[in-house]
Amino acid sequence: MGLFSRRDKAPRAAADDQPALASSQSKTSLTSASSSIVTPINTSSRIINRTSAGTTSTAGPGTPLTPFSPTGMNPTIPKVDMPRPPDPQLDPAGYLRSLSAVRERCQILWSKALKNDLRHFDVDMRKFPDVVSFVANIIKRDYDAPFTTIPPHGRYQHFGVGGRDRIAHLLATWPEDMVDNTEKCKRMIDLFLVSVLLDAGAGTKWSYKSVENGRVYRRSEGIAVATLDMFKTGLFSGSPANKYQVDKEGLRQLTVEKLAQGLQSTPGNEMAGLEGRAQLLIRLSEALNNTEYFGEDGRPGNMLDHILSHPSTQASSVIIVPLTVLWNVLMDGLAPIWPPSRTAINGVSLGDAWPCSSMPQPAQSPTSPTFSPFPNTTGQSNGIAPWESILPFHKLTQWLTYSLMQPMHSIMKIQFAGQELLTGLPEYRNGGLFIDMGVMTLKPEDQERGLQHYAEYCQRTGTKAVEVAPMFEPSDDVIVEWRGVTVGFLDMLALEVNRVLKAELAGGELSLAQVLEAGSWKGGREIAEVSRPNTKEPPILIDSDGTVF
């Protein structure tokens, strides 16, 4: 069948698992409906096998599909003024850590890309309509117009690989007279946060055999299922009274060996960046000492108490929370988890933010993110302040934000104001889409340097080169430029996809989060599988430590 072929729809089946729970079995597990999932390429690990992909409701858009239904995630709520980000001239670190800074700073690279004025990539905007058509066709293939069943991008969907709504089943195992909605939401926050932090590229060697059904899963879905299995055994909990939680005591006891066992990472089935992932969770145990956000027992789910009691939270008929409240919890509360090598200003770590030579440069610009590139001064030279050379992304924090909003909305009915501040995620699936479709092409000198890096990596790790591709470290200027342009292109893609699908949308509009979920991320993976069928890797490889991608 062709890439965009469709079959007649059939009710979704989960032959490898127990049948999905009906709403009569649990008030938190709502009826699932038919599926328009089509497998366009014959491969066993398709992302379009996720529960969310193509679920439709014959009863109309008002019928919930799962505990985390897409319906109602973006209702009309009263306008809430978002606080302005810090003034970068007065507090450059605060500004670069803000959500607003990501889109504002990435627009500089996007503008250069439109003029084909990048340092490391040639850009052919004549190919951009091809990307729009490709993504729009994927959406039409997998969902019925007017596409109201597309969920926002989030970690929840990955738990549904193989057609089984594992989260609904887990929620249904907790009696409502013993576990109230607040506790259920806290448990989901605990699970989702750890699962997202572990969700960097797993590498081509790794797979996970489900302890539940014996099925083998890979990549993001495999990590999701593995994390869920570890969560259910109490690996992350230090509480004898509740194994279904994540807390500082449980994470303090975590070791690389325990995590390797939980992820089934063994010789021949190694997970890339395993030690980096383990250290990230161990550092999380220290971050959870922040009682303001995570309570006395140091539990991620306790952020719910902070959010609900925050002065800016509006509680009337609907609970409305400014997105910046959740963002500040994640940026400030989780700041200690990032490696000390990350870019810093005056000792303040910026997280996922990196020097970029394509950004405005002061006379003496930083050359490496492995140390603080700024002395204790806010001085500037040639009219350009040092902070202006730094490009922020905060991909993992944004991925957390997208993902944690889902249980808070679906279980606690919290509405988040200001979701439009979130950007597309600058990672290798979204970014790879634009390279594989010909919009961006790595310049020859960088291509050669990347191939040399890959050859050295293969020699160092004993990896057999199957489908050769250029490789760089996350801090490399090539990767930083690629990610910055990706943020701008994803905004542009969302606008153009809405324009192309205008008739089918029937007056509606797809959010950026829905385009990420149903189109760009899935499209990036699918075009990678066509372009590199043996490894299914992106067009540019990341020599990662497991804490960025």
Short mmCIF file of C-alpha atoms in Angstrom, two decimals, residues 300-521:
data_model
loop_
_atom_site.label_atom_id
_atom_site.label_comp_id
_atom_site.label_asym_id
_atom_site.label_seq_id
_atom_site.Cartn_x
_atom_site.Cartn_y
_atom_site.Cartn_z
CA PRO A 300 6.92 15.30 42.11
CA GLY A 301 3.14 14.89 42.37
CA ASN A 302 3.07 17.32 45.28
CA MET A 303 3.56 20.12 42.76
CA LEU A 304 -0.20 19.81 42.35
CA ASP A 305 -0.69 21.27 45.85
CA HIS A 306 1.61 24.17 45.02
CA ILE A 307 -0.16 24.87 41.74
CA LEU A 308 -3.67 24.76 43.22
CA SER A 309 -2.71 27.04 46.12
CA HIS A 310 -0.75 29.52 44.01
CA PRO A 311 -2.05 33.11 44.30
CA SER A 312 -2.49 33.45 40.54
CA THR A 313 -4.61 30.29 40.24
CA GLN A 314 -8.25 31.16 39.66
CA ALA A 315 -10.75 28.77 41.21
CA SER A 316 -14.39 29.44 40.44
CA SER A 317 -16.52 27.17 38.25
CA VAL A 318 -13.31 26.21 36.45
CA ILE A 319 -9.79 26.04 37.85
CA ILE A 320 -7.57 28.23 35.65
CA VAL A 321 -3.81 28.14 36.10
CA PRO A 322 -1.40 30.41 34.22
CA LEU A 323 1.03 28.17 32.37
CA THR A 324 3.94 30.10 33.84
CA VAL A 325 3.08 28.68 37.29
CA LEU A 326 3.72 25.13 36.07
CA TRP A 327 6.72 26.30 34.04
CA ASN A 328 8.38 27.92 37.04
CA VAL A 329 7.90 24.77 39.12
CA LEU A 330 9.64 22.71 36.45
CA MET A 331 12.40 25.20 35.63
CA ASP A 332 13.21 26.21 39.20
CA GLY A 333 12.29 23.01 41.00
CA LEU A 334 14.19 20.74 38.62
CA ALA A 335 17.18 23.04 38.06
CA PRO A 336 19.53 20.83 40.13
CA ILE A 337 19.03 17.82 37.83
CA TRP A 338 20.92 19.25 34.88
CA PRO A 339 24.57 18.28 34.42
CA PRO A 340 27.05 20.84 35.77
CA SER A 341 28.52 21.13 32.28
CA ARG A 342 25.49 23.06 31.01
CA THR A 343 25.80 26.69 30.01
CA ALA A 344 25.62 29.08 32.97
CA ILE A 345 25.51 32.81 33.55
CA ASN A 346 27.13 33.96 36.76
CA GLY A 347 26.75 30.49 38.21
CA VAL A 348 23.08 30.12 37.24
CA SER A 349 22.61 27.07 35.03
CA LEU A 350 20.48 27.75 31.97
CA GLY A 351 19.53 24.12 31.35
CA ASP A 352 18.92 23.33 27.69
CA ALA A 353 20.47 26.52 26.27
CA TRP A 354 23.64 26.71 24.21
CA PRO A 355 26.04 29.15 22.56
CA CYS A 356 25.35 29.48 18.84
CA SER A 357 27.60 31.20 16.34
CA SER A 358 24.61 32.18 14.18
CA MET A 359 23.23 34.33 16.99
CA PRO A 360 24.44 37.90 17.57
CA GLN A 361 28.00 37.76 18.88
CA PRO A 362 29.79 40.05 21.30
CA ALA A 363 33.44 40.83 20.62
CA GLN A 364 34.48 37.92 22.83
CA SER A 365 31.87 35.20 22.59
CA PRO A 366 31.77 31.90 24.48
CA THR A 367 33.13 28.92 22.59
CA SER A 368 31.99 26.02 24.77
CA PRO A 369 29.04 25.20 27.04
CA THR A 370 31.26 23.10 29.28
CA PHE A 371 31.93 26.03 31.58
CA SER A 372 30.27 29.30 32.42
CA PRO A 373 31.08 31.55 29.46
CA PHE A 374 30.25 34.71 31.37
CA PRO A 375 32.33 36.39 34.04
CA ASN A 376 30.60 38.17 36.89
CA THR A 377 29.68 41.09 34.73
CA THR A 378 26.77 42.18 32.60
CA GLY A 379 28.96 44.28 30.38
CA GLN A 380 28.69 44.21 26.65
CA SER A 381 30.88 44.98 23.70
CA ASN A 382 30.12 46.22 20.18
CA GLY A 383 26.54 46.84 21.33
CA ILE A 384 25.82 43.13 21.84
CA ALA A 385 25.52 41.66 25.31
CA PRO A 386 27.02 38.21 25.95
CA TRP A 387 23.64 36.60 26.69
CA GLU A 388 22.48 37.34 23.14
CA SER A 389 24.75 34.61 21.76
CA ILE A 390 22.89 31.93 23.75
CA LEU A 391 19.98 30.02 22.21
CA PRO A 392 17.46 28.49 24.67
CA PHE A 393 15.28 25.46 23.88
CA HIS A 394 14.26 23.78 27.15
CA LYS A 395 13.01 20.81 25.15
CA LEU A 396 12.76 18.36 28.03
CA THR A 397 11.02 20.93 30.25
CA GLN A 398 8.55 21.73 27.46
CA TRP A 399 7.98 17.99 26.90
CA LEU A 400 7.25 17.74 30.63
CA THR A 401 4.88 20.68 30.45
CA TYR A 402 2.91 19.22 27.53
CA SER A 403 2.79 15.85 29.29
CA LEU A 404 1.91 16.93 32.84
CA MET A 405 -0.94 19.15 31.68
CA GLN A 406 -2.76 16.02 30.46
CA PRO A 407 -3.46 14.35 33.83
CA MET A 408 -4.02 17.66 35.58
CA HIS A 409 -6.66 18.57 33.04
CA SER A 410 -8.29 15.19 32.67
CA ILE A 411 -8.37 14.17 36.32
CA MET A 412 -8.51 17.52 38.14
CA LYS A 413 -10.23 19.53 35.36
CA ILE A 414 -7.53 22.19 35.49
CA GLN A 415 -7.38 24.55 32.51
CA PHE A 416 -4.05 26.12 31.65
CA ALA A 417 -4.00 29.66 30.28
CA GLY A 418 -1.13 30.67 28.02
CA GLN A 419 -0.49 27.34 26.29
CA GLU A 420 0.33 29.28 23.14
CA LEU A 421 3.69 30.15 24.72
CA LEU A 422 4.87 26.56 24.25
CA THR A 423 6.87 25.88 21.10
CA GLY A 424 7.41 22.90 18.88
CA LEU A 425 9.95 20.54 20.39
CA PRO A 426 13.41 20.94 18.83
CA GLU A 427 14.40 17.28 18.74
CA TYR A 428 15.62 14.96 16.02
CA ARG A 429 12.25 13.68 14.74
CA ASN A 430 10.76 17.13 14.19
CA GLY A 431 14.08 18.49 12.94
CA GLY A 432 14.84 15.43 10.83
CA LEU A 433 11.60 15.94 8.93
CA PHE A 434 12.94 19.14 7.37
CA ILE A 435 16.25 17.54 6.43
CA ASP A 436 14.81 14.35 4.95
CA MET A 437 12.28 16.39 2.96
CA GLY A 438 15.07 18.54 1.47
CA VAL A 439 14.32 21.87 3.13
CA MET A 440 17.63 21.81 5.01
CA THR A 441 20.89 20.30 3.75
CA LEU A 442 24.04 20.06 5.84
CA LYS A 443 26.91 21.93 4.22
CA PRO A 444 29.73 19.75 2.81
CA GLU A 445 32.41 20.70 5.34
CA ASP A 446 30.07 19.94 8.24
CA GLN A 447 28.92 16.74 6.59
CA GLU A 448 32.53 15.60 6.39
CA ARG A 449 33.21 16.54 10.00
CA GLY A 450 30.08 14.72 11.15
CA LEU A 451 30.96 11.56 9.23
CA GLN A 452 34.41 11.60 10.83
CA HIS A 453 32.79 11.88 14.25
CA TYR A 454 30.54 8.93 13.43
CA ALA A 455 33.52 6.83 12.34
CA GLU A 456 35.29 7.62 15.61
CA TYR A 457 32.13 6.82 17.55
CA CYS A 458 31.80 3.43 15.86
CA GLN A 459 35.41 2.62 16.61
CA ARG A 460 35.09 3.76 20.23
CA THR A 461 31.88 1.87 20.95
CA GLY A 462 32.27 -1.11 18.66
CA THR A 463 29.15 -0.09 16.75
CA LYS A 464 28.75 -1.59 13.30
CA ALA A 465 28.12 1.13 10.72
CA VAL A 466 24.97 0.05 8.88
CA GLU A 467 23.59 3.29 7.49
CA VAL A 468 26.24 5.97 7.82
CA ALA A 469 25.13 9.43 8.89
CA PRO A 470 26.90 12.49 10.29
CA MET A 471 27.08 12.61 14.08
CA PHE A 472 27.62 15.48 16.49
CA GLU A 473 27.47 16.13 20.21
CA PRO A 474 24.43 18.07 21.51
CA SER A 475 26.57 21.17 22.13
CA ASP A 476 27.94 21.26 18.59
CA ASP A 477 27.11 24.43 16.68
CA VAL A 478 25.49 22.33 13.91
CA ILE A 479 23.00 20.81 16.34
CA VAL A 480 22.22 24.10 18.06
CA GLU A 481 21.56 25.84 14.74
CA TRP A 482 19.44 22.91 13.51
CA ARG A 483 17.30 22.97 16.64
CA GLY A 484 16.82 26.73 16.52
CA VAL A 485 15.59 26.65 12.95
CA THR A 486 13.33 23.70 13.77
CA VAL A 487 11.39 25.77 16.32
CA GLY A 488 10.62 28.42 13.72
CA PHE A 489 9.80 25.92 10.99
CA LEU A 490 7.34 24.09 13.26
CA ASP A 491 5.43 27.33 13.88
CA MET A 492 5.36 27.91 10.14
CA LEU A 493 4.31 24.32 9.50
CA ALA A 494 1.36 24.56 11.90
CA LEU A 495 0.08 27.67 10.13
CA GLU A 496 0.42 26.12 6.68
CA VAL A 497 -1.15 22.80 7.67
CA ASN A 498 -4.16 24.66 9.02
CA ARG A 499 -4.40 26.55 5.75
CA VAL A 500 -4.23 23.36 3.66
CA LEU A 501 -6.81 21.60 5.84
CA LYS A 502 -9.10 24.60 6.15
CA ALA A 503 -12.05 22.95 4.39
CA GLU A 504 -11.84 19.76 6.46
CA LEU A 505 -11.44 21.72 9.70
CA ALA A 506 -14.90 23.25 9.18
CA GLY A 507 -14.08 26.43 11.01
CA GLY A 508 -11.87 24.78 13.58
CA GLU A 509 -8.13 25.02 13.98
CA LEU A 510 -5.40 22.58 14.91
CA SER A 511 -3.19 23.71 17.75
CA LEU A 512 0.57 23.46 17.47
CA ALA A 513 0.41 20.63 20.03
CA GLN A 514 -1.98 18.69 17.80
CA VAL A 515 0.20 19.20 14.71
CA LEU A 516 3.19 17.93 16.69
CA GLU A 517 1.26 14.85 17.79
CA ALA A 518 -0.50 13.91 14.57
CA GLY A 519 1.91 15.22 11.97
CA SER A 520 5.45 16.46 12.44
CA TRP A 521 6.82 14.03 15.04
#
